[in-house]
PDB file of C-alpha atoms in Angstrom:
ATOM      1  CA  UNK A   1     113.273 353.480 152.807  1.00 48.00           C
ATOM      2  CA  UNK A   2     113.441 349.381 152.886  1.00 45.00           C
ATOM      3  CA  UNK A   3     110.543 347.466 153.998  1.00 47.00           C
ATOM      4  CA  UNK A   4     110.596 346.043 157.708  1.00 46.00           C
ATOM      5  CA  UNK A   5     113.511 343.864 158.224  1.00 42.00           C
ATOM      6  CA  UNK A   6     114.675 343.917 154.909  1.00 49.00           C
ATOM      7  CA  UNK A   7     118.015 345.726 154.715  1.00 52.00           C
ATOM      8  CA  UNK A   8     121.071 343.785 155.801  1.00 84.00           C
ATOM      9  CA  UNK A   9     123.488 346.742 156.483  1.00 86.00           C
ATOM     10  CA  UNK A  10     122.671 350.137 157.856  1.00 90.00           C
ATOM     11  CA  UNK A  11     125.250 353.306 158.071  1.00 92.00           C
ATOM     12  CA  UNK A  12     124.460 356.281 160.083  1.00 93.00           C
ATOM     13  CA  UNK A  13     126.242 359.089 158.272  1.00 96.00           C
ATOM     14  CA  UNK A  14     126.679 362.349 161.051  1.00 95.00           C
ATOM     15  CA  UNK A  15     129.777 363.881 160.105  1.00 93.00           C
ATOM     16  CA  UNK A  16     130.109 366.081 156.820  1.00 92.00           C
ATOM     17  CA  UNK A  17     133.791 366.452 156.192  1.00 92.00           C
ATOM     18  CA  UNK A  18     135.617 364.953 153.665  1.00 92.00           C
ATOM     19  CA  UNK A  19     137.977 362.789 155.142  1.00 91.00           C
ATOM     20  CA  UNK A  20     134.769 361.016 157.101  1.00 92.00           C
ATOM     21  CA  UNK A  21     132.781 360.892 153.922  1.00 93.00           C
ATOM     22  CA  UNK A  22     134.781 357.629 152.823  1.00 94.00           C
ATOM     23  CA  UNK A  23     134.832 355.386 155.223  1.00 94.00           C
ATOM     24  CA  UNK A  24     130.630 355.238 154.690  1.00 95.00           C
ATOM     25  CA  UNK A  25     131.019 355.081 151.075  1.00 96.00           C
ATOM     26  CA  UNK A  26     134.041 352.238 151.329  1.00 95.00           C
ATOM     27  CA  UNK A  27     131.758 350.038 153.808  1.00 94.00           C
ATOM     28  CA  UNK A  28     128.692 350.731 151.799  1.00 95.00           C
ATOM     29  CA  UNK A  29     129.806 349.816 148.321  1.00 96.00           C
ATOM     30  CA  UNK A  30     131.924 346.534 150.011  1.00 94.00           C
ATOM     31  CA  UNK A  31     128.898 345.589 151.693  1.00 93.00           C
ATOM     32  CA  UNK A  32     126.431 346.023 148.217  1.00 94.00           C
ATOM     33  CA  UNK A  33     128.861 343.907 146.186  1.00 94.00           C
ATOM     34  CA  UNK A  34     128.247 341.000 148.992  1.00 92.00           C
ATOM     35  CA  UNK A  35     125.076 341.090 148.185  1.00 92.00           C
ATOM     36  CA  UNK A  36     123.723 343.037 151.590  1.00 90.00           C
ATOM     37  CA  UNK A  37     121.115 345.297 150.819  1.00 90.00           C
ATOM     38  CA  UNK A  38     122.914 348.789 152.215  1.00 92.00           C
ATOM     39  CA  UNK A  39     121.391 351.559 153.285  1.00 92.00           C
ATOM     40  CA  UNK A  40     122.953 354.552 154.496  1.00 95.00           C
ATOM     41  CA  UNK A  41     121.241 357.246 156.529  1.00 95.00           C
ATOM     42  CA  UNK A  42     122.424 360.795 156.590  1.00 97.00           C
ATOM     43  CA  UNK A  43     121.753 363.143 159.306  1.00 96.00           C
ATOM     44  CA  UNK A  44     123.229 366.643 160.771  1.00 95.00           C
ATOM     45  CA  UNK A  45     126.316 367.989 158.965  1.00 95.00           C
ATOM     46  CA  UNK A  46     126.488 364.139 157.492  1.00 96.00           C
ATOM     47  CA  UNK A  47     124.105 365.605 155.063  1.00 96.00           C
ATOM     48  CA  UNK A  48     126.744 367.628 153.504  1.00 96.00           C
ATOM     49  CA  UNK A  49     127.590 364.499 151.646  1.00 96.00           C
ATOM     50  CA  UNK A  50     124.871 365.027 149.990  1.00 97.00           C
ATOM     51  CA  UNK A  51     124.711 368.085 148.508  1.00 96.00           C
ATOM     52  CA  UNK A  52     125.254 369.152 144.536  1.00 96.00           C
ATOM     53  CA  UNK A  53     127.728 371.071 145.266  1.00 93.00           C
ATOM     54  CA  UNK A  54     130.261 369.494 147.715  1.00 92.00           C
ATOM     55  CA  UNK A  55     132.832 372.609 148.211  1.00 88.00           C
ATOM     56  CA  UNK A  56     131.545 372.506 152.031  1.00 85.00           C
ATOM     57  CA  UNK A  57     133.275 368.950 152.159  1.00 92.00           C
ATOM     58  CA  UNK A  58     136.444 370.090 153.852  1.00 93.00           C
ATOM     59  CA  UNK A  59     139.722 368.381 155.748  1.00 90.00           C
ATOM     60  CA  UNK A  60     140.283 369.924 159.141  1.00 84.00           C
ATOM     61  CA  UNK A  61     143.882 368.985 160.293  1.00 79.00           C
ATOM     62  CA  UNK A  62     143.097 370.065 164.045  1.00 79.00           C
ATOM     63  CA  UNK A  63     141.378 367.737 166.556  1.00 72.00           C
ATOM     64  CA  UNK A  64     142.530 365.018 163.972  1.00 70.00           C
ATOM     65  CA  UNK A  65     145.836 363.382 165.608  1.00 66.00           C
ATOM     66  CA  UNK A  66     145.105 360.476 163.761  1.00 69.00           C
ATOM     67  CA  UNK A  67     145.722 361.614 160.427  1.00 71.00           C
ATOM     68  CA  UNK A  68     148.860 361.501 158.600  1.00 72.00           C
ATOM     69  CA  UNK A  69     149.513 364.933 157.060  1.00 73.00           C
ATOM     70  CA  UNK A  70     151.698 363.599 154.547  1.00 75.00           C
ATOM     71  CA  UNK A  71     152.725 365.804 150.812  1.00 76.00           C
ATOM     72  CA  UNK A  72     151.517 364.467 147.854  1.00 77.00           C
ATOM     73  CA  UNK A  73     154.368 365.531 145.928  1.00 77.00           C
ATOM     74  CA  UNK A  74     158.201 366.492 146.008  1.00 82.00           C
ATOM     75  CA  UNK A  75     160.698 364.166 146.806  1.00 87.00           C
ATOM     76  CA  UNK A  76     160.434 360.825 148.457  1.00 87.00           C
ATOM     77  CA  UNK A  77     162.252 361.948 151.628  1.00 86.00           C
ATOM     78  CA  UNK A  78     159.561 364.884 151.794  1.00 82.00           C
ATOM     79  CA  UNK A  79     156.573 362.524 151.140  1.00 81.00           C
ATOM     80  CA  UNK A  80     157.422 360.575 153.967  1.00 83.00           C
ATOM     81  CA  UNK A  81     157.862 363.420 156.421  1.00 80.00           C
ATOM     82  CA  UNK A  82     154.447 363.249 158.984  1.00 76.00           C
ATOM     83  CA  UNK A  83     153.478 366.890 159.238  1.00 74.00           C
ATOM     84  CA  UNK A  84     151.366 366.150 162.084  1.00 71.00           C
ATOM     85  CA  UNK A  85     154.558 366.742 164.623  1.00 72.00           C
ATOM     86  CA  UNK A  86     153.710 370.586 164.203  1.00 73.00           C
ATOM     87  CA  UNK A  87     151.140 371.736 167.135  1.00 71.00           C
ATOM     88  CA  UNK A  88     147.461 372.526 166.161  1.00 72.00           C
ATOM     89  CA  UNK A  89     147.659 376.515 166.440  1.00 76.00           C
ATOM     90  CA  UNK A  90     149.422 375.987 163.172  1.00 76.00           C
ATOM     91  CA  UNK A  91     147.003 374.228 161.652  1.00 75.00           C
ATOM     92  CA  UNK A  92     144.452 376.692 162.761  1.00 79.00           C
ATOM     93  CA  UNK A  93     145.764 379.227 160.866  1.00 82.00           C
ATOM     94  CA  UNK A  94     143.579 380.631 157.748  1.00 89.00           C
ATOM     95  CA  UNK A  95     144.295 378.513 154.824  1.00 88.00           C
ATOM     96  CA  UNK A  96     145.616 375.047 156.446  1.00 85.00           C
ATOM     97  CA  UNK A  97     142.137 373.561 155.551  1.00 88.00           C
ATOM     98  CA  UNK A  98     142.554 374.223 152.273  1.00 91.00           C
ATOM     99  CA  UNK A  99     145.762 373.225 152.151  1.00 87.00           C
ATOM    100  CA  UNK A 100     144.631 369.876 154.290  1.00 87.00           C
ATOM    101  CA  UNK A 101     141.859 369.744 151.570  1.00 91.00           C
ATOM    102  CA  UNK A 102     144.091 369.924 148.608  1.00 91.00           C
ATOM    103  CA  UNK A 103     146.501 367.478 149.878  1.00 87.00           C
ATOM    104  CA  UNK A 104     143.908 364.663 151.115  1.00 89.00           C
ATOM    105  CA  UNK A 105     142.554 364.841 146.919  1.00 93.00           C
ATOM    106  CA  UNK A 106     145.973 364.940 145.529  1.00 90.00           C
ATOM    107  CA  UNK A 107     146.306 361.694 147.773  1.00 88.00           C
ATOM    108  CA  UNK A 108     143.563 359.783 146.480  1.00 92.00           C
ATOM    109  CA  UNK A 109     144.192 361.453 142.664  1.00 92.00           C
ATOM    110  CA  UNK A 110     147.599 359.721 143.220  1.00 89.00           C
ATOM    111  CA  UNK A 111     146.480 356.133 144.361  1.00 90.00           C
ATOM    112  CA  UNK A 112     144.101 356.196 141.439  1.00 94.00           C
ATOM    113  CA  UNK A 113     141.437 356.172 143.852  1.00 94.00           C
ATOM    114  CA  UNK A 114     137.690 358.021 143.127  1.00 94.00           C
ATOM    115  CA  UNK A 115     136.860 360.944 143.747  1.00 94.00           C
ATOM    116  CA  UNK A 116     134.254 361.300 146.720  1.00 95.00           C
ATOM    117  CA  UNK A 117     131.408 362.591 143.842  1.00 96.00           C
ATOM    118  CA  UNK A 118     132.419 359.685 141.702  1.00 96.00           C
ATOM    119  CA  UNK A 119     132.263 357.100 144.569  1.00 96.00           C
ATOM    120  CA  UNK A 120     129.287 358.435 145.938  1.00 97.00           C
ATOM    121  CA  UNK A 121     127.602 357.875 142.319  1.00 97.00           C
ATOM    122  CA  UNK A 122     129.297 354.421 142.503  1.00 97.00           C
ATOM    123  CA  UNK A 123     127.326 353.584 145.538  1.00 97.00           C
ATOM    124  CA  UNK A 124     124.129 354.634 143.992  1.00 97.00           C
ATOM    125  CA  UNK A 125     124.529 352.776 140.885  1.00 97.00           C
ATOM    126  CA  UNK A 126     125.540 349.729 143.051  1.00 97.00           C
ATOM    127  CA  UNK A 127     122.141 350.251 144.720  1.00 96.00           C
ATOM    128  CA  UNK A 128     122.930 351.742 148.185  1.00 96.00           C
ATOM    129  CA  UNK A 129     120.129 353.306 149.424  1.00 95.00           C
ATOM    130  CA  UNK A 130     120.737 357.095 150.655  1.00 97.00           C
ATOM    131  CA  UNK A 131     118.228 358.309 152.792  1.00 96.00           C
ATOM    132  CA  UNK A 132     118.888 362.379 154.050  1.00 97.00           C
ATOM    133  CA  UNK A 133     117.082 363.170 157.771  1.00 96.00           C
ATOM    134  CA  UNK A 134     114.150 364.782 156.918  1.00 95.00           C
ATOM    135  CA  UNK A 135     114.420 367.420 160.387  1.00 95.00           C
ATOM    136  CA  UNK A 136     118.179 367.648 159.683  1.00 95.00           C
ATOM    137  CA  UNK A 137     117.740 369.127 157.061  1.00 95.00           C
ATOM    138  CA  UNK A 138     115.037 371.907 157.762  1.00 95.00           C
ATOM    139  CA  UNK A 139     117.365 372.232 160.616  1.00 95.00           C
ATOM    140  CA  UNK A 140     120.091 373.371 158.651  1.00 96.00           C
ATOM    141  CA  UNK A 141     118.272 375.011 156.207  1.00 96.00           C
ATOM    142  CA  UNK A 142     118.956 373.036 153.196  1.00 96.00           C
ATOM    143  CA  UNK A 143     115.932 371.850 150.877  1.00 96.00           C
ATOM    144  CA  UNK A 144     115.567 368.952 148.503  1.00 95.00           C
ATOM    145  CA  UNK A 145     116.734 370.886 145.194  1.00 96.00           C
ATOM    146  CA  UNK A 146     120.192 371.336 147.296  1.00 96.00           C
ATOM    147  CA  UNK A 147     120.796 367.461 147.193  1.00 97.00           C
ATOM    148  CA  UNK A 148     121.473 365.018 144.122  1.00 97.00           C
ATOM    149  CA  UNK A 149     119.253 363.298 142.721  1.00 96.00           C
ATOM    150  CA  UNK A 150     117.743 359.532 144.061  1.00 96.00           C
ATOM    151  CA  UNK A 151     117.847 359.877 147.760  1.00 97.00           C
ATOM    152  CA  UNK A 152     115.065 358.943 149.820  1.00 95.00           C
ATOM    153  CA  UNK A 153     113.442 362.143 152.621  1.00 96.00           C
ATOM    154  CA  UNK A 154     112.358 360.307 156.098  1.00 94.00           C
ATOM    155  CA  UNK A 155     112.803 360.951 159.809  1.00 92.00           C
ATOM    156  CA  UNK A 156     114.535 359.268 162.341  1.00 87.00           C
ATOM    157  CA  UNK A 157     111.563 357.707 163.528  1.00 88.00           C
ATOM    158  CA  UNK A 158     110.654 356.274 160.560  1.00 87.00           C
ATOM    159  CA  UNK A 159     114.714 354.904 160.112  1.00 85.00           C
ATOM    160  CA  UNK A 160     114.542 353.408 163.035  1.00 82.00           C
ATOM    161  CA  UNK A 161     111.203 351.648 162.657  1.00 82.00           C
ATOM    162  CA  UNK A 162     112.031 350.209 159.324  1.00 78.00           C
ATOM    163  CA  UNK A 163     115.467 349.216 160.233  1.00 74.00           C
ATOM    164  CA  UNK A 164     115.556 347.030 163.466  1.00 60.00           C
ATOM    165  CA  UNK A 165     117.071 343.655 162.418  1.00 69.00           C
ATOM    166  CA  UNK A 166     120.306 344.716 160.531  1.00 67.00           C
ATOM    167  CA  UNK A 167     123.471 346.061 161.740  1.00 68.00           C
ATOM    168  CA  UNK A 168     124.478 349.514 162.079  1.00 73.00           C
ATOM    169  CA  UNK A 169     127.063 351.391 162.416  1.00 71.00           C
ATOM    170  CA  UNK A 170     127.463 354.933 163.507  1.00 79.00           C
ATOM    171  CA  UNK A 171     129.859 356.948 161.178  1.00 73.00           C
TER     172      UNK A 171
END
């Protein structure tokens, strides 16, 4: 954890899917390279993001109209085609978040962007702080040999207290 008023920028990491694992990691590693110490704080299912093994880092199509569910191969005409005009009950079926899961990596493997691991070690080595929720994480059973190595353990309390003057935001 950062002293008392000593962090610039603060991330509150709750959800543990894949898709929702960037947008921390983007704003975290932008705000580092500004110079703002960065500190991001991962509780509930957020945690997942932290794990060794990040299989449970899924993309679930349904309850997501926002996302594009765009192919990441064939022709042009079929790239461009927004899969999202089918109803959720198909995207419910067994195997459409694997499919939604193999499709959102074969989109970031073609825009020659990082993988989530490797941008998650990016942020590290940049010096963002990653701090798991100590009671989240009994809560969901997970212990500290589950998660990667140079996290910080604290509670919510103890976030709070040492992280009044920065912003936040709640991911």
């Amino acid at each position: 954890m950062t002293s008392p008023n000593s962090a610039d920028f603060s991330i509150i990491q709750s959800k543990g899917t894949l898709d929702w694992s960037y947008p921390s990691m983007i704003l975290a590693s932008s705000a580092v390279a500004m110079g703002k110490e960065t500190e991001i704080f991962f509780t509930f299912y957020g945690i997942n993001c932290l794990l060794k093994d990040t299989s449970k880092l899924k993309v679930s199509p349904v309850g997501n109209p926002g996302m594009p569910l765009k192919s990441p191969f064939g022709p042009k005409w079929f790239q461009e085609i927004n899969w999202r005009f089918l109803p959720d009950i198909v995207w419910s079926l067994p195997g459409m978040t694997s499919a939604a899961t193999w499709m959102f990596k074969q989109t970031i493997k073609k825009q020659n962007q990082l993988s989530f691991e490797d941008f998650r070690d990016l942020c590290l080595e940049m010096g963002v702080k990653f701090t798991i929720c100590q009671m989240s994480m009994e809560l969901l059973g997970y212990t500290e040999e589950d998660m990667i190595d140079g996290v910080e353990y604290a509670g919510a309390a103890t976030y709070f207290s040492q992280t009044p003057q920065q912003q936040s935001l709640f991911i």
